[in-house]
XYZ file of C-alpha atoms in Angstrom:
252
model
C 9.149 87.872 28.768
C 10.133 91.403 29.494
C 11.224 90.857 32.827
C 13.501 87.863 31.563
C 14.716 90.033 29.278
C 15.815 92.552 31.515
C 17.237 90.821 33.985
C 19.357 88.609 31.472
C 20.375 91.565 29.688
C 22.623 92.640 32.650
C 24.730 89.113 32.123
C 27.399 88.837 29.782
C 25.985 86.366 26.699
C 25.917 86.287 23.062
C 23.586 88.758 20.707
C 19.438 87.609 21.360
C 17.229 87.510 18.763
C 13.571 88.374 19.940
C 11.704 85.703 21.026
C 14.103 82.827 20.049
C 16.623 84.229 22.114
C 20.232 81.860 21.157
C 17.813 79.400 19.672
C 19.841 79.226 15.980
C 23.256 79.689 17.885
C 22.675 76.196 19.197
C 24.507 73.114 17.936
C 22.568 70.141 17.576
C 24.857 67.577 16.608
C 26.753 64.849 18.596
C 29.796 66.306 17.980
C 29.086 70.252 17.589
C 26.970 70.278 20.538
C 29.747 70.229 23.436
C 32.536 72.077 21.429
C 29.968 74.772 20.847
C 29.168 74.420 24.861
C 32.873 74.858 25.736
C 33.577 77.533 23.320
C 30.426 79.657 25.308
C 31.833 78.386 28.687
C 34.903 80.216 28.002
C 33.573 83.262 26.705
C 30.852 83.615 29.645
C 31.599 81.229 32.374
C 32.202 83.581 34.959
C 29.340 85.320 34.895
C 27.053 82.743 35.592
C 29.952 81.089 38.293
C 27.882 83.052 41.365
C 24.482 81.320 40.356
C 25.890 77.692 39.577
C 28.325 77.784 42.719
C 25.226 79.214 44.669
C 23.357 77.231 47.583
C 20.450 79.185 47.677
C 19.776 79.295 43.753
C 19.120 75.271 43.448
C 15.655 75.535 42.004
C 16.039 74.061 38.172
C 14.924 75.887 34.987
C 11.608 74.541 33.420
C 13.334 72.379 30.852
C 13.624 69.737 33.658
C 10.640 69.450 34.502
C 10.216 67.259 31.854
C 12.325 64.332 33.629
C 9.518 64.450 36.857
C 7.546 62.097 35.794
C 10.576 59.821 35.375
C 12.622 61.055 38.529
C 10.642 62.371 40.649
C 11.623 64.765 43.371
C 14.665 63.004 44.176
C 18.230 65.107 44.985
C 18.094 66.497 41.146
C 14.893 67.937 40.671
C 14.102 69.002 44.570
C 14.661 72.179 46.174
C 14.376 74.313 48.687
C 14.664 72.955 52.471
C 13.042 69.478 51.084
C 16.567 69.517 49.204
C 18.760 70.207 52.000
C 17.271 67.375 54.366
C 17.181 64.986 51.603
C 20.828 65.950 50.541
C 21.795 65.529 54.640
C 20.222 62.339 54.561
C 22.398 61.115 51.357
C 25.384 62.527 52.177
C 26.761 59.324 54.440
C 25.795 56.754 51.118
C 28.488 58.750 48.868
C 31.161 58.342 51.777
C 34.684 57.388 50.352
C 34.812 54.384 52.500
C 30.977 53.274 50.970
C 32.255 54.087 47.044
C 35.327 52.152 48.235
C 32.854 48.761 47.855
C 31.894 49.213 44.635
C 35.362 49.155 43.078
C 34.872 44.805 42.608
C 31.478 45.274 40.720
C 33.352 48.351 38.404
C 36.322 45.873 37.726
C 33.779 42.831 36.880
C 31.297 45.084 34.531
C 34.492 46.852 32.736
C 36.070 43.636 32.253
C 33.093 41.711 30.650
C 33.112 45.187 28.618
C 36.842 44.478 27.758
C 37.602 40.536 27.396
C 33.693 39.852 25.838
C 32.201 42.241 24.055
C 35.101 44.528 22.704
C 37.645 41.241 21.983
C 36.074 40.273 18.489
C 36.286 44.341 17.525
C 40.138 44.615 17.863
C 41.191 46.639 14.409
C 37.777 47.480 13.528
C 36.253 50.919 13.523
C 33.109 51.280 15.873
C 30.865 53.241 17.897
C 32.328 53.023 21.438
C 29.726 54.602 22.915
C 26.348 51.970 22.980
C 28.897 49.706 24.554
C 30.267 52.093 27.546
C 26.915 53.204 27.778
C 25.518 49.478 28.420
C 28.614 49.164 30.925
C 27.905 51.695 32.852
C 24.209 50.638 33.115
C 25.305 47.229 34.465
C 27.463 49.287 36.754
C 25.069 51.780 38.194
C 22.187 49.109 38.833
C 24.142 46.836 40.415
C 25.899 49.989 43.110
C 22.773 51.701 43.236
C 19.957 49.053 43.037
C 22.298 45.823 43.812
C 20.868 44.253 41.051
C 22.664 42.648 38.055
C 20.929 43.538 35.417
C 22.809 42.025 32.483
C 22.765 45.050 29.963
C 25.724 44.046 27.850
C 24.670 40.756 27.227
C 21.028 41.452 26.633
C 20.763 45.086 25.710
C 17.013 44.353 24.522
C 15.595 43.772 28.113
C 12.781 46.469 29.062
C 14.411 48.611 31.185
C 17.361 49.243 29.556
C 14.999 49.838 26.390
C 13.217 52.370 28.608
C 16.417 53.962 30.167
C 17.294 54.446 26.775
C 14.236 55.557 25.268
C 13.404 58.434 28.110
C 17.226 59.686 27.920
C 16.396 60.043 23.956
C 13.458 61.569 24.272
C 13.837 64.196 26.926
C 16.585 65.759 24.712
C 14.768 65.412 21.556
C 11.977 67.613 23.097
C 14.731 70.036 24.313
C 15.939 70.441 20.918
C 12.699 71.034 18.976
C 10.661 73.966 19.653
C 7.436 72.413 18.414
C 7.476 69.550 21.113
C 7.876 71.800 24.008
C 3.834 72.182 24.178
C 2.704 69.252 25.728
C -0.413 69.438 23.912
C 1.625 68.854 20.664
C 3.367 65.955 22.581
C 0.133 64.372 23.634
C -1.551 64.849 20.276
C 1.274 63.102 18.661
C 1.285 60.470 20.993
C 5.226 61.554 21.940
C 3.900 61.946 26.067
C 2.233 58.677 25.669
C 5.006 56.786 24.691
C 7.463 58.479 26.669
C 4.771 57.883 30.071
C 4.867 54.318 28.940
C 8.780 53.972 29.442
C 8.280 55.547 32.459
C 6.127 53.102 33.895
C 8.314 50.479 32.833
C 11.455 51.855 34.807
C 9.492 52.722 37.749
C 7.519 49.441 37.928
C 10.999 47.857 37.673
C 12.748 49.955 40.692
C 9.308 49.277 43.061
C 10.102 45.257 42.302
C 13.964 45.581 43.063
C 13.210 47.638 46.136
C 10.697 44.903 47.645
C 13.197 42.381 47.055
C 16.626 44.444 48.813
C 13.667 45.307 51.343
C 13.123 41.366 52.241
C 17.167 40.368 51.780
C 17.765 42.727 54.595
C 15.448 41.855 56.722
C 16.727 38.127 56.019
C 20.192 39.236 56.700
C 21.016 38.020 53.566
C 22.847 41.362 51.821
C 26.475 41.486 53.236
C 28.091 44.176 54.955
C 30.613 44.988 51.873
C 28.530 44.453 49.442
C 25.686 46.869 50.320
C 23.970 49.139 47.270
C 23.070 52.693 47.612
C 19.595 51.576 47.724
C 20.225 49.343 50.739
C 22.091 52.007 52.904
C 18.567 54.137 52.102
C 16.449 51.162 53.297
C 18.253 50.949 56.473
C 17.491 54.776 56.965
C 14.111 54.741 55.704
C 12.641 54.200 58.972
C 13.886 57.012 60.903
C 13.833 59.561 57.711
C 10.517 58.553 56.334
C 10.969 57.779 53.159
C 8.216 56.709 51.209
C 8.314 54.157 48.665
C 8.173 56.886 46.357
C 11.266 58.955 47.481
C 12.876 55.840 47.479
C 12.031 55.195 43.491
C 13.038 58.965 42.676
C 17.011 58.003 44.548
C 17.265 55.539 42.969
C 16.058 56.840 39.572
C 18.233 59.798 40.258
């Protein structure tokens, strides 16, 4: 603790309190939260530019370590020269010419968004943001996993529930001191249920990856229409990658 303190104390920040640090200086709520974060940005954004710009400081803070179980070591949560292989080996997937192919499946999710689900809202006041949310689900599986998953229309399915669920969870530990002992979690069954949803997403990326493992070897996934996931598989061989680094991509 002293040796954080020290160190820190040479960067430009707000007042600390002992021990809780900035902890009553956070905003918690939807809408405080990121004018708060923008208001600190511009006060002390430069001092911190040198370690977020840096590609030698890569290794995340503790907090995230509560998304492994979920994400694994994939390009977020790895570091170190496991990073920097892994992040040579993705590079070619996010290629302009490779994003250029997933413009059709952007158009069709945003316009079942658009002409189905928003139409009967027209002159109503709503919260936008389940429904963009559920969008970009059906989006991201279908670029990244090539799998149409259907979120908009059946938002109820298990793995958007556990999508969901984790994404709630992991910042409603962040936000409240007394979960960050994962005794406390456990006890209260919080690490249960959370270990439960990740099961659920995981055991649902192993089945999509055994079937975009047998389309390609049936020829059956066309050139244009190939998902981040399927550009891995073709790699896979020569990079080793595991089942398991496979799951935490595509998680990622």
């Amino acid at each position: 603790y002293r040796r954080q303190k020290r160190m820190t104390s040479v960067i430009p920040g707000p007042p600390q309190l002992p021990l809780v640090g900035n902890m009553f200086n956070v905003k918690r709520s939807a809408e405080d939260m990121p004018k708060n974060m923008i208001k600190r940005a511009n006060e002390y954004g430069k001092a911190v530019k040198a370690i977020v710009d840096s590609s030698e400081e890569i290794t995340k803070g503790n907090d995230y370590d509560l998304l492994l179980p979920w994400l694994g070591r994939g390009l977020l949560l790895n570091t170190g020269d496991a990073w920097r292989a892994r992040r040579r080996l993705l590079t070619p997937t996010f290629h302009f010419s490779q994003l250029d192919t997933y413009i059709s499946a952007m158009n069709r999710h945003s316009k079942v968004l658009v002409d189905e689900i928003l139409i009967d809202r027209v002159d109503s006041k709503f919260d936008l943001y389940p429904l963009i949310k559920l969008c970009s689900l059906d989006i991201i599986c279908e670029t990244a996993m090539g799998k149409e998953l259907n979120a908009q229309h059946n938002p109820a399915q298990p793995y958007v529930t556990a999508v969901s669920r984790m994404a709630q969870m992991a910042v409603e530990t962040l936000s409240k001191p007394y979960l960050w002992s994962r005794t406390i979690r456990k006890l209260i069954g919080h690490e249960q249920q959370f270990m439960n949803y990740v099961n659920t997403a995981r055991n649902f990326t192993q089945g999509v990856i055994e079937e975009r493992r047998s389309a390609l070897e049936r020829g059956e996934v066309e050139q244009n229409k190939r998902a981040f996931l399927d550009m891995l598989l073709m790699q896979s061989g020569d990079a080793r990658l595991s089942t398991e680094d496979l799951k935490d991509e595509v998680e990622t």
